[in-house]
XYZ file of C-alpha atoms in Angstrom:
296
model
C 8.313 29.784 -24.520
C 5.412 30.077 -26.961
C 3.312 32.988 -25.868
C -0.249 33.701 -26.784
C 0.635 37.051 -28.360
C 4.091 36.102 -29.570
C 5.094 34.373 -32.777
C 8.707 33.613 -31.873
C 10.630 31.318 -29.571
C 13.283 32.470 -27.137
C 16.542 30.561 -26.838
C 16.975 27.925 -24.158
C 19.851 29.766 -22.434
C 20.495 33.422 -21.531
C 24.249 33.408 -22.242
C 24.903 34.997 -18.864
C 27.623 32.524 -17.921
C 30.268 30.307 -19.477
C 28.090 27.273 -18.715
C 25.308 28.663 -20.934
C 27.695 28.909 -23.885
C 29.015 25.400 -23.245
C 25.492 23.940 -23.008
C 24.329 25.646 -26.201
C 27.413 24.536 -28.162
C 26.983 21.002 -26.792
C 23.404 20.790 -28.095
C 24.373 22.216 -31.495
C 27.213 19.705 -31.784
C 24.946 16.828 -30.698
C 22.331 17.743 -33.299
C 24.835 18.056 -36.148
C 26.638 14.830 -35.191
C 23.375 12.869 -34.966
C 22.165 14.039 -38.366
C 25.520 13.320 -40.024
C 26.064 9.848 -38.515
C 22.476 8.578 -38.740
C 21.945 10.215 -42.132
C 25.079 8.591 -43.555
C 23.855 5.180 -42.359
C 20.535 5.788 -44.136
C 22.305 6.735 -47.376
C 24.706 3.791 -47.118
C 21.947 1.198 -46.714
C 19.665 2.656 -49.391
C 22.473 2.946 -51.945
C 23.701 -0.629 -51.404
C 21.237 -3.143 -52.819
C 22.967 -6.065 -51.091
C 22.405 -4.505 -47.666
C 18.902 -3.308 -48.449
C 17.737 -6.862 -49.184
C 18.905 -8.163 -45.770
C 16.341 -8.027 -42.991
C 18.660 -6.793 -40.253
C 19.726 -3.809 -42.363
C 16.099 -2.910 -43.030
C 15.606 -2.612 -39.270
C 18.801 -0.542 -39.074
C 17.487 1.687 -41.841
C 14.208 2.237 -40.021
C 15.843 3.269 -36.742
C 18.429 5.399 -38.557
C 15.683 7.352 -40.339
C 14.067 7.937 -36.960
C 17.429 8.937 -35.451
C 18.101 11.386 -38.288
C 14.758 13.078 -37.663
C 15.475 13.043 -33.919
C 18.758 14.816 -34.641
C 16.821 17.490 -36.509
C 14.418 17.713 -33.573
C 17.336 18.414 -31.222
C 17.677 21.864 -32.797
C 14.118 22.649 -31.713
C 13.903 20.848 -28.389
C 17.246 21.874 -26.876
C 18.077 25.181 -28.548
C 14.777 26.864 -27.721
C 12.916 27.438 -24.481
C 10.422 24.570 -24.810
C 9.391 21.346 -23.112
C 8.571 18.386 -25.328
C 6.838 15.281 -24.031
C 3.745 13.115 -24.145
C 2.099 15.189 -21.433
C 3.056 18.636 -22.734
C 1.418 20.632 -25.495
C 3.318 22.705 -28.070
C 3.127 23.485 -31.750
C 5.411 20.483 -32.384
C 2.660 18.196 -30.994
C 4.182 14.739 -30.248
C 6.557 14.371 -33.194
C 9.859 14.133 -31.288
C 8.832 11.739 -28.468
C 6.976 9.643 -31.040
C 10.246 9.130 -32.935
C 11.659 7.454 -29.838
C 8.543 5.276 -29.728
C 9.225 4.195 -33.313
C 12.691 3.052 -32.232
C 11.300 1.129 -29.271
C 8.906 -0.836 -31.505
C 11.545 -1.374 -34.186
C 14.051 -2.773 -31.693
C 11.366 -5.100 -30.347
C 10.493 -6.383 -33.826
C 14.204 -6.737 -34.663
C 14.731 -8.877 -31.563
C 11.857 -11.175 -32.544
C 13.275 -11.321 -36.083
C 16.748 -12.371 -34.888
C 15.305 -14.872 -32.404
C 13.255 -16.709 -35.037
C 16.063 -16.462 -37.608
C 18.481 -18.298 -35.304
C 16.205 -20.568 -33.248
C 13.595 -21.450 -35.905
C 15.327 -21.014 -39.279
C 12.876 -23.175 -41.250
C 9.804 -21.290 -40.072
C 11.649 -18.000 -40.497
C 12.729 -18.734 -44.061
C 9.222 -19.781 -45.054
C 7.124 -16.983 -43.569
C 9.375 -13.979 -42.891
C 10.062 -12.347 -46.249
C 11.487 -8.960 -47.126
C 7.974 -7.616 -47.742
C 6.896 -8.756 -44.288
C 9.866 -7.016 -42.660
C 9.179 -3.793 -44.582
C 5.507 -3.908 -43.576
C 6.449 -4.461 -39.918
C 8.754 -1.442 -40.003
C 6.081 0.658 -41.682
C 3.599 -0.464 -39.022
C 5.833 0.968 -36.273
C 5.465 4.425 -37.859
C 1.732 4.099 -38.485
C 1.034 2.807 -34.969
C 3.043 5.481 -33.175
C 1.812 8.447 -35.205
C -1.811 7.318 -35.086
C -1.343 7.163 -31.337
C 0.149 10.668 -31.390
C -2.726 11.952 -33.517
C -5.200 10.438 -31.079
C -3.453 12.238 -28.228
C -3.758 15.510 -30.084
C -7.470 15.000 -30.697
C -8.310 13.930 -27.155
C -9.521 16.606 -24.722
C -7.116 17.697 -22.010
C -9.148 15.864 -19.348
C -8.686 12.516 -21.141
C -5.037 13.053 -22.067
C -3.731 11.900 -18.677
C -5.369 8.475 -19.163
C -3.677 8.153 -22.539
C -0.296 9.072 -21.029
C -0.730 6.385 -18.360
C -1.548 3.826 -21.058
C 1.583 4.819 -23.026
C 3.836 4.558 -19.987
C 2.439 1.170 -19.025
C 2.920 -0.048 -22.587
C 6.531 1.132 -22.545
C 7.210 -0.744 -19.302
C 5.721 -3.942 -20.761
C 7.788 -3.562 -23.951
C 10.961 -2.901 -21.943
C 10.338 -6.067 -19.905
C 9.929 -8.082 -23.108
C 13.058 -6.496 -24.576
C 15.128 -7.402 -21.513
C 13.846 -10.990 -21.608
C 14.601 -11.323 -25.329
C 18.057 -9.791 -24.879
C 18.939 -12.411 -22.255
C 17.546 -15.149 -24.481
C 19.486 -13.926 -27.523
C 22.680 -13.754 -25.473
C 22.458 -17.430 -24.535
C 21.510 -18.320 -28.100
C 24.577 -16.505 -29.405
C 26.757 -18.146 -26.779
C 25.700 -21.768 -27.253
C 23.764 -22.430 -30.435
C 26.025 -20.576 -32.872
C 29.044 -22.479 -31.569
C 27.491 -25.693 -32.857
C 27.114 -24.395 -36.405
C 29.966 -24.980 -38.881
C 32.114 -21.940 -39.717
C 30.975 -20.065 -42.795
C 29.399 -16.862 -44.116
C 25.933 -17.756 -42.775
C 27.246 -18.335 -39.264
C 29.251 -15.092 -39.357
C 26.184 -13.183 -40.556
C 24.028 -14.563 -37.731
C 26.732 -13.819 -35.184
C 27.132 -10.243 -36.405
C 23.381 -9.600 -36.452
C 22.953 -10.958 -32.912
C 25.891 -8.893 -31.671
C 24.420 -5.734 -33.184
C 20.935 -6.155 -31.726
C 22.184 -7.197 -28.259
C 24.657 -4.305 -27.937
C 22.247 -1.729 -29.373
C 19.404 -2.766 -27.070
C 21.703 -2.765 -24.026
C 22.843 0.792 -24.750
C 19.261 1.826 -25.510
C 18.146 0.552 -22.103
C 21.146 2.195 -20.450
C 20.252 5.604 -21.866
C 16.579 5.162 -21.002
C 16.952 3.777 -17.459
C 17.275 7.185 -15.722
C 14.122 8.466 -17.393
C 12.188 5.288 -16.607
C 13.316 5.232 -12.983
C 12.439 8.906 -12.638
C 8.946 8.226 -14.005
C 8.438 5.395 -11.495
C 9.615 7.528 -8.583
C 7.422 10.476 -9.617
C 4.410 8.191 -9.906
C 4.994 6.797 -6.409
C 5.785 10.003 -4.497
C 3.754 12.367 -6.733
C 6.544 14.949 -6.747
C 8.914 15.870 -9.542
C 11.907 18.100 -10.211
C 11.262 21.268 -12.199
C 13.691 22.165 -14.969
C 13.720 25.459 -16.781
C 13.354 23.674 -20.128
C 14.489 20.510 -21.886
C 17.983 21.899 -22.485
C 18.638 21.612 -18.731
C 16.945 18.230 -18.254
C 19.715 15.580 -18.026
C 17.300 12.663 -18.473
C 15.927 13.992 -21.763
C 19.432 14.837 -22.942
C 20.542 11.286 -22.165
C 17.571 9.701 -23.924
C 18.137 11.822 -27.055
C 21.825 10.836 -27.029
C 20.610 7.374 -27.988
C 19.896 8.750 -31.477
C 23.651 9.273 -31.962
C 24.733 6.118 -30.140
C 22.584 3.661 -32.128
C 23.889 4.398 -35.670
C 27.424 4.655 -34.257
C 27.076 1.137 -32.854
C 25.776 -0.073 -36.220
C 28.939 1.231 -37.869
C 31.162 -0.230 -35.150
C 29.640 -3.723 -35.281
C 29.130 -4.150 -39.031
C 32.156 -4.002 -41.390
C 29.885 -4.277 -44.439
C 27.875 -1.258 -43.315
C 31.065 0.746 -42.665
C 32.286 -0.047 -46.156
C 28.955 0.934 -47.723
C 28.764 4.226 -45.791
C 32.351 5.090 -46.660
C 31.843 4.308 -50.354
C 28.467 6.060 -50.600
C 28.992 9.162 -48.454
C 32.311 9.920 -46.808
C 34.717 8.858 -49.573
C 32.996 11.236 -52.002
C 33.087 14.107 -49.507
C 36.698 13.526 -48.480
C 37.944 12.912 -52.027
C 36.132 16.013 -53.269
C 37.767 18.140 -50.551
C 41.182 16.622 -51.345
C 40.790 17.271 -55.074
C 39.669 20.832 -54.389
C 42.749 21.495 -52.257
C 45.047 20.029 -54.921
C 43.496 22.212 -57.620
C 43.881 25.249 -55.366
C 47.555 24.476 -54.721
C 48.263 23.931 -58.417
């Protein structure tokens, strides 16, 4: 914990049992894996101009940047004896939970983007440009971090009202996301079947598959935390955990930062090819060449 007369953080576990070692190694592995997977997606999209000009990949880039930073935040939140949240105060302020808020807004905007692209292509092609999509993604960062800054500036007595507002907003957004996911599913099932086969149809199908699957997994990882919040609000009692490293709901919600870019790679062959060409082929080929030189 951060003490008043102490300038250091203690570790999240005491290493008194085998479970402590397992938990610590698990968090280290999760942080490294998240940074590597999400970071490689960021590099792959930025380095490939063809992908960077497509709207769906701009949304992927935005969430992958957030996931990469979340992976870095795992080393603070789960390796040290701290509690991070909208209603807790620490030197990290609200940076880590705000990253998850950026993803929530980005997924919502991406769902609207895919809905209008498929259901109203003429309106979409006329008004939704690459600049508009970039501005929308930038807005998700500005909105969330202005909100976090406001929380930091508010007095402690007013902070609880702000937390209630945030939670209510999240519930409203989740309801909209579920409704849009159902709508997009039926669109993908019926409307795309009526379009003639071709690259445009395949692109729409792939983009709808990505957003539907990603949002479903996002909701799956967030459901325990949301249900817990509802129950705590109703019964006004909550479970105490030693720190975030032992909190299964926060661990599950942070796992989303690894799951999302992994799903991007699974669902998009073009993204896999770009990531392999930009990042992993250079690393693997360099290691192979180094071994050959050593053997010779």
